[in-house]
């Protein structure tokens, strides 16, 4: 689905004559592959280059050096721009900046309309997308009156209606309360499982990462760790160095290990921790 080869990006600032005054490297020689249908989580401290990398996936940015392919299309190839944008949809942090329609169903229809989809099919897509995110009954509402989580689900429906193969969500739950967060994450998981859409979720909420197929960790523009959630979260010390949290159960298991409890590495959930502790009790 996605292949990055040596992707590097420098932000340049110009002086008044239009000469490059300074350069800031935001992404540094990143190599990675994402398979179709995967649920990917991306972690990293603020300023580590996550958003900059994400913007490469739908060709909002193109690499200063290196190459990125989406479904085999080079994002530098301008003749593929629309195909790339249609294949890889983006959802950002603030739903208010993404919703433009005054009625929910209109808003969701804008994307396919821009793609030149015939009217009958637009309405069909609007209906199925709103149903997929659980917002169909709000189709005649004004987006202004919705909660943050509901707005974000409408924004996701808007992307869905373009029939992308892949959705990139850049901290979509950062501005939501716990309830809104849960509804958005459940929606995203469902799209991944039931519709087979590749999901790339940038987040700093660890509980959103636990069920991912694969995790990438960025630091200062570099891809510094990658693996399954279990592989990544079993490296508690390294994550601490990168100023990242670990799931609570993982941290507790780690502290218990340090006190001499023979628990296995990479415990991710409370259930797993309880199970391990009960096993221990049996052995002792
Ligand atoms: P993240 O999403 O992980 O917080 P970003 O990709 O937003 O990281 O930023 C990576 C680095 O690039 C940071 O040092 C940030 O200050 C810098 N940066 C981001 N956007 C711009 C911009 N438009 N102009 C200049 N520098 C930027
Ligand atoms: Mg960001």
Coordinates of C-alpha atoms and ligand atoms in Angstrom, one line a residue:
X1 CA 0.0 0.0 0.0
X2 CA 2.7 2.4 1.0
X3 CA 6.5 2.3 0.6
X4 CA 8.9 5.0 1.8
X5 CA 12.4 4.9 0.7
X6 CA 14.8 7.3 2.3
X7 CA 12.1 9.9 2.8
X8 CA 13.6 13.1 4.0
X9 CA 11.9 16.4 4.3
X10 CA 13.3 19.9 5.1
X11 CA 11.1 22.9 5.8
X12 CA 12.7 25.9 4.3
X13 CA 12.2 29.5 5.3
X14 CA 12.9 32.3 2.8
X15 CA 14.2 35.8 3.3
X16 CA 12.7 38.8 1.5
X17 CA 14.6 38.1 -1.7
X18 CA 13.3 34.6 -1.8
X19 CA 16.6 33.0 -0.8
X20 CA 16.6 30.1 1.6
X21 CA 17.4 31.6 5.0
X22 CA 17.2 28.4 7.1
X23 CA 16.3 24.8 6.8
X24 CA 14.7 22.6 9.4
X25 CA 14.9 18.8 8.8
X26 CA 11.6 17.3 10.0
X27 CA 11.9 13.8 8.5
X28 CA 15.2 12.1 8.1
X29 CA 15.8 9.1 5.8
X30 CA 12.7 7.2 6.7
X31 CA 12.3 3.7 5.2
X32 CA 9.1 1.7 5.8
X33 CA 6.4 -0.4 4.2
X34 CA 2.7 -0.6 5.0
X35 CA 0.7 -3.5 3.7
X36 CA -2.9 -3.2 2.5
X37 CA -5.4 -3.8 5.3
X38 CA -3.0 -3.1 8.2
X39 CA -3.9 -1.1 11.3
X40 CA -0.8 1.0 11.9
X41 CA -0.1 3.3 14.9
X42 CA 2.5 6.0 14.8
X43 CA 3.9 7.3 18.1
X44 CA 6.4 10.0 18.9
X45 CA 7.0 13.0 21.0
X46 CA 5.8 16.5 19.8
X47 CA 7.9 17.7 16.9
X48 CA 9.2 14.2 16.0
X49 CA 8.0 14.5 12.4
X50 CA 4.8 12.5 12.5
X51 CA 2.5 15.0 10.9
X52 CA 5.1 15.9 8.3
X53 CA 5.5 12.3 7.3
X54 CA 1.7 11.8 7.3
X55 CA 1.3 14.7 4.8
X56 CA 3.5 12.8 2.4
X57 CA 1.1 10.0 2.2
X58 CA -1.5 12.0 0.4
X59 CA 1.0 14.2 -1.4
X60 CA 0.3 17.3 0.6
X61 CA 4.1 17.3 0.8
X62 CA 6.6 15.7 -1.4
X63 CA 10.0 14.5 -0.2
X64 CA 13.1 16.8 -0.3
X65 CA 15.0 13.6 -0.8
X66 CA 13.9 10.0 -1.3
X67 CA 10.6 8.6 -2.7
X68 CA 7.2 7.6 -1.4
X69 CA 4.8 5.4 -3.3
X70 CA 1.1 5.0 -2.6
X71 CA -0.3 1.9 -4.3
X72 CA 2.7 2.0 -6.6
X73 CA 2.2 5.7 -7.5
X74 CA 5.1 8.0 -6.9
X75 CA 3.8 11.0 -4.9
X76 CA 6.0 13.2 -7.0
X77 CA 4.1 12.3 -10.2
X78 CA 1.7 15.2 -10.6
X79 CA -0.4 13.3 -13.1
X80 CA -1.3 10.8 -10.3
X81 CA -2.1 13.5 -7.7
X82 CA -5.9 13.0 -7.8
X83 CA -5.5 9.2 -7.7
X84 CA -3.2 9.5 -4.7
X85 CA -5.5 11.9 -2.9
X86 CA -8.5 9.6 -3.5
X87 CA -6.6 6.5 -2.4
X88 CA -5.3 8.1 0.8
X89 CA -7.7 10.3 2.8
X90 CA -6.6 12.4 5.7
X91 CA -8.4 13.2 9.0
X92 CA -6.9 16.0 11.2
X93 CA -7.0 16.9 14.8
X94 CA -9.6 19.6 14.8
X95 CA -12.9 18.6 13.3
X96 CA -14.0 22.2 13.0
X97 CA -11.4 22.9 10.3
X98 CA -12.5 19.9 8.2
X99 CA -16.3 20.3 8.1
X100 CA -17.5 22.8 5.5
X101 CA -21.1 21.9 4.9
X102 CA -24.0 23.4 6.8
X103 CA -25.8 20.0 6.8
X104 CA -24.1 16.8 7.7
X105 CA -25.1 14.9 4.5
X106 CA -24.0 17.8 2.3
X107 CA -20.7 17.9 4.0
X108 CA -20.1 14.2 3.5
X109 CA -21.0 14.6 -0.2
X110 CA -18.4 17.3 -1.0
X111 CA -15.5 14.9 -1.4
X112 CA -17.2 12.6 -4.0
X113 CA -18.7 15.6 -5.7
X114 CA -15.2 17.1 -6.2
X115 CA -14.1 13.8 -7.6
X116 CA -16.8 14.1 -10.2
X117 CA -18.9 11.1 -8.9
X118 CA -22.4 11.0 -10.5
X119 CA -25.2 12.5 -8.3
X120 CA -27.0 9.2 -7.6
X121 CA -23.9 7.5 -6.6
X122 CA -22.9 10.5 -4.3
X123 CA -26.1 10.0 -2.3
X124 CA -25.5 6.3 -2.1
X125 CA -22.0 6.9 -0.8
X126 CA -23.2 9.5 1.7
X127 CA -25.7 7.1 3.1
X128 CA -23.3 4.2 3.4
X129 CA -20.5 6.3 4.9
X130 CA -22.8 7.9 7.5
X131 CA -24.1 4.5 8.4
X132 CA -20.6 3.1 8.7
X133 CA -19.6 5.8 11.3
X134 CA -23.0 5.6 13.1
X135 CA -24.1 9.1 12.1
X136 CA -26.9 8.4 9.6
X137 CA -29.6 9.5 11.9
X138 CA -27.9 12.9 12.1
X139 CA -27.8 13.4 8.3
X140 CA -30.1 16.4 8.3
X141 CA -28.5 18.1 11.3
X142 CA -26.2 21.1 11.3
X143 CA -22.6 20.0 12.1
X144 CA -22.3 22.9 14.5
X145 CA -24.7 21.3 17.0
X146 CA -22.8 18.0 17.1
X147 CA -20.3 17.0 19.8
X148 CA -16.6 16.9 19.0
X149 CA -16.6 13.1 18.7
X150 CA -19.7 13.2 16.4
X151 CA -18.0 15.9 14.2
X152 CA -14.9 13.8 13.9
X153 CA -17.0 10.8 12.8
X154 CA -18.7 13.1 10.2
X155 CA -15.2 14.1 9.0
X156 CA -14.3 10.4 8.8
X157 CA -17.5 9.7 6.8
X158 CA -16.5 12.5 4.4
X159 CA -13.2 10.8 3.7
X160 CA -14.9 7.4 3.5
X161 CA -17.3 8.7 0.8
X162 CA -14.3 9.1 -1.5
X163 CA -13.7 5.4 -1.2
X164 CA -10.1 5.6 -0.2
X165 CA -8.0 2.4 0.3
X166 CA -6.2 4.0 3.2
X167 CA -7.1 6.6 5.9
X168 CA -4.4 8.6 7.7
X169 CA -5.7 10.0 11.0
X170 CA -3.4 12.6 12.6
X171 CA -4.3 12.7 16.3
X172 CA -8.0 12.6 15.6
X173 CA -9.0 12.2 19.2
X174 CA -6.6 14.8 20.8
X175 CA -9.4 17.4 21.2
X176 CA -12.1 14.9 22.3
X177 CA -13.4 13.8 25.7
X178 CA -13.0 10.1 26.7
X179 CA -16.5 9.2 25.3
X180 CA -15.8 11.0 21.9
X181 CA -12.4 9.4 21.8
X182 CA -13.9 5.9 22.2
X183 CA -16.5 6.4 19.6
X184 CA -14.0 7.6 17.0
X185 CA -11.5 4.8 17.7
X186 CA -14.3 2.2 17.5
X187 CA -15.4 3.6 14.2
X188 CA -11.9 3.5 12.9
X189 CA -11.3 -0.1 14.0
X190 CA -14.6 -1.1 12.4
X191 CA -13.6 0.4 9.1
X192 CA -10.4 -1.4 9.2
X193 CA -11.9 -4.8 10.2
X194 CA -15.1 -4.7 8.1
X195 CA -14.2 -2.7 5.1
X196 CA -10.5 -3.7 5.0
X197 CA -9.4 0.0 4.8
X198 CA -5.7 0.5 5.7
X199 CA -5.5 2.7 8.8
X200 CA -2.6 4.9 9.9
X201 CA -3.3 6.3 13.3
X202 CA -1.1 9.0 14.8
X203 CA -1.8 9.2 18.5
X204 CA -0.3 9.7 21.9
X205 CA -3.0 7.6 23.7
X206 CA -1.4 4.3 24.4
X207 CA -4.7 2.4 24.7
X208 CA -5.4 3.3 21.1
X209 CA -2.1 1.6 20.1
X210 CA -2.5 -1.8 21.8
X211 CA -4.6 -3.4 19.1
X212 CA -2.6 -2.1 16.2
X213 CA -0.9 -4.7 13.8
X214 CA 2.2 -2.6 13.8
X215 CA 3.7 0.4 15.5
X216 CA 6.2 2.9 14.2
X217 CA 7.9 5.2 16.7
X218 CA 9.5 8.5 15.5
X219 CA 12.0 10.7 17.3
X220 CA 13.5 13.9 15.9
X221 CA 12.6 13.0 12.3
X222 CA 14.0 9.5 12.5
X223 CA 12.1 6.2 12.6
X224 CA 13.6 4.8 15.8
X225 CA 11.5 1.7 16.7
X226 CA 9.1 -0.5 14.8
X227 CA 7.3 -3.7 15.6
X228 CA 4.1 -5.2 17.1
X229 CA 2.7 -3.4 20.1
X230 CA 4.1 -6.2 22.3
X231 CA 7.6 -5.8 20.8
X232 CA 7.6 -2.1 21.1
X233 CA 6.1 -1.9 24.6
X234 CA 8.4 -4.5 26.0
X235 CA 11.1 -1.9 25.7
X236 CA 10.0 0.3 28.6
X237 CA 13.4 2.0 29.2
X238 CA 13.8 2.9 25.6
X239 CA 10.3 4.4 25.5
X240 CA 11.0 6.4 28.6
X241 CA 14.2 7.8 26.9
X242 CA 12.0 8.8 24.0
X243 CA 9.7 10.6 26.5
X244 CA 6.8 8.3 25.6
X245 CA 4.2 6.7 27.8
X246 CA 3.6 3.0 28.0
X247 CA 0.2 1.4 28.7
X248 CA -0.5 1.4 32.5
X249 CA -0.6 -2.4 32.8
X250 CA 2.8 -2.6 30.9
X251 CA 4.3 -0.1 33.3
X252 CA 3.0 -1.9 36.4
X253 CA 4.2 -5.2 35.1
X254 CA 7.6 -3.6 34.5
X255 CA 7.8 -2.2 38.0
X256 CA 6.8 -5.6 39.5
X257 CA 9.5 -7.3 37.3
X258 CA 12.1 -4.9 38.7
X259 CA 11.0 -6.0 42.2
X260 CA 11.7 -9.6 41.3
X261 CA 8.3 -10.9 40.1
X262 CA 9.0 -13.2 37.2
X263 CA 6.4 -11.7 34.8
X264 CA 6.9 -11.9 31.0
X265 CA 7.8 -8.9 28.9
X266 CA 5.3 -6.8 27.0
X267 CA 2.1 -7.2 29.0
X268 CA -0.4 -4.8 27.4
X269 CA -3.7 -5.0 29.2
X270 CA -5.1 -5.3 32.7
X271 CA -6.5 -8.7 31.7
X272 CA -3.1 -10.0 30.7
X273 CA -1.5 -8.7 33.9
X274 CA -4.2 -10.3 36.1
X275 CA -3.8 -13.6 34.2
X276 CA 0.0 -13.5 34.7
X277 CA -0.3 -12.7 38.4
X278 CA -2.7 -15.5 39.0
X279 CA -0.3 -17.9 37.3
X280 CA 2.4 -16.7 39.6
X281 CA 0.3 -17.3 42.6
X282 CA -0.3 -20.9 41.5
X283 CA 3.4 -21.4 41.1
X284 CA 4.3 -19.9 44.6
Ligands
LIG1 P1 4.8 16.1 15.1 O1 3.6 15.9 14.2 O2 5.5 14.8 15.4 O3 4.6 16.9 16.3 P2 5.8 17.8 12.9 O4 5.8 17.0 11.7 O5 4.6 18.7 13.1 O6 5.9 16.9 14.2 O7 7.1 18.7 13.1 C1 8.4 18.2 12.9 C2 9.4 19.3 12.9 O8 9.2 20.2 11.8 C3 9.2 20.2 14.2 O9 10.5 20.5 14.6 C4 8.5 21.4 13.7 O10 8.8 22.5 14.5 C5 8.9 21.5 12.3 N1 7.8 22.1 11.5 C6 6.6 21.6 11.3 N2 5.8 22.3 10.5 C7 6.7 23.3 10.1 C8 6.5 24.4 9.2 N3 5.4 24.6 8.5 N4 7.6 25.2 9.0 C9 8.8 25.0 9.6 N5 9.0 24.0 10.5 C10 8.0 23.2 10.7
LIG2 MG1 1.6 16.5 14.6

